[in-house]
PDB file of C-alpha atoms in Angstrom:
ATOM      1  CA  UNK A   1      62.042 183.098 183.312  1.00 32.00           C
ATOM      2  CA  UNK A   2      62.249 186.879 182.218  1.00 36.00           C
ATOM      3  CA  UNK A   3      63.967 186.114 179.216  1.00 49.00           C
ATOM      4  CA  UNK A   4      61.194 183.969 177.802  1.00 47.00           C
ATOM      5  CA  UNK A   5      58.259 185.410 176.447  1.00 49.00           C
ATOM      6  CA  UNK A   6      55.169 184.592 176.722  1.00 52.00           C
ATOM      7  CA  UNK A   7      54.196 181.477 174.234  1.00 51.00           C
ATOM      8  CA  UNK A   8      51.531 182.612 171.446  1.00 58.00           C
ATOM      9  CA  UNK A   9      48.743 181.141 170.190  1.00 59.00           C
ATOM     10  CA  UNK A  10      49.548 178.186 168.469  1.00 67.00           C
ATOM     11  CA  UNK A  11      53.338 178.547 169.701  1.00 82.00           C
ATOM     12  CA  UNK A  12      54.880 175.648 171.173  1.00 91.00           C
ATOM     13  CA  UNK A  13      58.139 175.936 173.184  1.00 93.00           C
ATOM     14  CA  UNK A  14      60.812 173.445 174.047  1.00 93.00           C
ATOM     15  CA  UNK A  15      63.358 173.824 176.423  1.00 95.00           C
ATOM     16  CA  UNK A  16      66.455 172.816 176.905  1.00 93.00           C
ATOM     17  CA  UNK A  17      68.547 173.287 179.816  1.00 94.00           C
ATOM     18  CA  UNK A  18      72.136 174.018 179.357  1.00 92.00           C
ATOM     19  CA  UNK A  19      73.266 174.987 182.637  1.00 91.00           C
ATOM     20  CA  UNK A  20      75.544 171.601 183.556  1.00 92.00           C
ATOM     21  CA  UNK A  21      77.215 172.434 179.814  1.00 89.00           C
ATOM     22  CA  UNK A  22      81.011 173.407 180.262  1.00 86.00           C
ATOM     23  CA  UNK A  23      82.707 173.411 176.889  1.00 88.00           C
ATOM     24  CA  UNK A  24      81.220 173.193 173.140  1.00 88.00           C
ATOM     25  CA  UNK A  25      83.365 173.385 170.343  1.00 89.00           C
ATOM     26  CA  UNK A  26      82.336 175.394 167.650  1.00 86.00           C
ATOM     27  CA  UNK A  27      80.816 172.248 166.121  1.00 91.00           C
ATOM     28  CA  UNK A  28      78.825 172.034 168.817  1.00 90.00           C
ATOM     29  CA  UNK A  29      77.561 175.720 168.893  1.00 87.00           C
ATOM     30  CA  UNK A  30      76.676 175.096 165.316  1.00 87.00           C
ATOM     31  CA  UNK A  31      74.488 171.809 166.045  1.00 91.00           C
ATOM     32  CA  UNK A  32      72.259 174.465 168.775  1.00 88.00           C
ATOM     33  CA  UNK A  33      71.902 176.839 165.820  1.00 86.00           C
ATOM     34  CA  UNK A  34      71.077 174.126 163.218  1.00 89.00           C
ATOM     35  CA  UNK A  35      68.526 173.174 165.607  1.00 89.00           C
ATOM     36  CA  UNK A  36      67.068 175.951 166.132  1.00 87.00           C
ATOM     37  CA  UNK A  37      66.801 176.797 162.574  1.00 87.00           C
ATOM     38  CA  UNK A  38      65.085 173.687 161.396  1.00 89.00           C
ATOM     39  CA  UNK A  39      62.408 173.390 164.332  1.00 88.00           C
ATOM     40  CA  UNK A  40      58.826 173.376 162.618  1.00 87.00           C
ATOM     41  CA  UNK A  41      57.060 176.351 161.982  1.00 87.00           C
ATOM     42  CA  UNK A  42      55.383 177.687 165.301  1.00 89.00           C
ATOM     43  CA  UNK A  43      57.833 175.930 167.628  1.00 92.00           C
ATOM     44  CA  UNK A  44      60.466 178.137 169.449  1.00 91.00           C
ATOM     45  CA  UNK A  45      63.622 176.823 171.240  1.00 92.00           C
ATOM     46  CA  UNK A  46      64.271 178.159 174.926  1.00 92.00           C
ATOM     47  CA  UNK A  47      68.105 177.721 176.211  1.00 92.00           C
ATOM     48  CA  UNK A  48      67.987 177.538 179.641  1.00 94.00           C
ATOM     49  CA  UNK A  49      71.468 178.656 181.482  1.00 92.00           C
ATOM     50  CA  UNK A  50      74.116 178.614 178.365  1.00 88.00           C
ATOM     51  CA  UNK A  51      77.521 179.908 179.655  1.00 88.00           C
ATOM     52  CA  UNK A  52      78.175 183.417 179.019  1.00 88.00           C
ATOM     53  CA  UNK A  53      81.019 182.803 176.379  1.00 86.00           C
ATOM     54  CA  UNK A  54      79.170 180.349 174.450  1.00 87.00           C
ATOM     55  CA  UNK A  55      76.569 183.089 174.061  1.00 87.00           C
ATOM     56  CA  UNK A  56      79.187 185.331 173.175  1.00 87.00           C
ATOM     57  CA  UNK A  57      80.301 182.998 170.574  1.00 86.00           C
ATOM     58  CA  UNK A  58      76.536 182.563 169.299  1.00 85.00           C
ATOM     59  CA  UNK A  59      76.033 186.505 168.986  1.00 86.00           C
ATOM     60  CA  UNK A  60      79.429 186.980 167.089  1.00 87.00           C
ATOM     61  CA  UNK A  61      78.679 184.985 164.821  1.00 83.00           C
ATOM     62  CA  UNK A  62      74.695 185.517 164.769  1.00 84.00           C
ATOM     63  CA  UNK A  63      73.261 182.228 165.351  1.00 80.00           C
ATOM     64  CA  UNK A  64      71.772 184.089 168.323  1.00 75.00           C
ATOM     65  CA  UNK A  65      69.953 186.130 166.252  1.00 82.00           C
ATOM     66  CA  UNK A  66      67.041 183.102 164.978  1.00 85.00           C
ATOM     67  CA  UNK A  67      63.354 184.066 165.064  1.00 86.00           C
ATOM     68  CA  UNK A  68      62.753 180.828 167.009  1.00 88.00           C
ATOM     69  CA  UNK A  69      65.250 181.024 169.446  1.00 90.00           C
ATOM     70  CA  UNK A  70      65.438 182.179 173.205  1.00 90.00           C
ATOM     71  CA  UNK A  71      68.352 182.245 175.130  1.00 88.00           C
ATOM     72  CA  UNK A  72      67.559 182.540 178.695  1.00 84.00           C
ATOM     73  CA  UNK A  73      70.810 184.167 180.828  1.00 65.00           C
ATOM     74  CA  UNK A  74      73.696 182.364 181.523  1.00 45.00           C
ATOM     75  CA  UNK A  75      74.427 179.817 184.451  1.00 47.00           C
ATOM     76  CA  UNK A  76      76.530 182.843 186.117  1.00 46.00           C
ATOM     77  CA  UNK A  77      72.803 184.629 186.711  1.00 43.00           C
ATOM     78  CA  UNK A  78      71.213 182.104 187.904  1.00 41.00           C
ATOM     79  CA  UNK A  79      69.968 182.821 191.622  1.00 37.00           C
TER      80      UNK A  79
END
């Protein structure tokens, strides 16, 4: 996907996909960041289709901000 880049050398990438994902509280939200934030070193988190206002939520707030974390568009962009 465009939003992903590239994995480097010794980078490993998980993804999750999000796209079925209606509501999450902010307790929820927090549980992605918390995630995302403890992975081990070299390993980077790729969402996969999280609904536009739980991205906004994640932005506002910065959690979408994490060196290991991708967010990859929103289910509304998906072809």
């Amino acid at each position: 996907r465009s939003g992903a880049p590239a994995a480097g050398a010794g980078e490993r990438k998980v993804h999750l996909e999000l796209t079925r994902v209606e509501f999450l509280d902010t307790t929820g939200i927090q549980a992605l960041s918390r995630l995302a934030a403890e992975v081990e070193s070299g390993t980077v988190l790729v969402f996969h289709g999280l609904p536009a206002s739980i991205r906004r939520v994640m932005s506002m707030v910065g959690w979408g901000a994490l060196p290991n974390l991708v967010i990859d568009g929103d289910a509304s962009e998906s072809p």
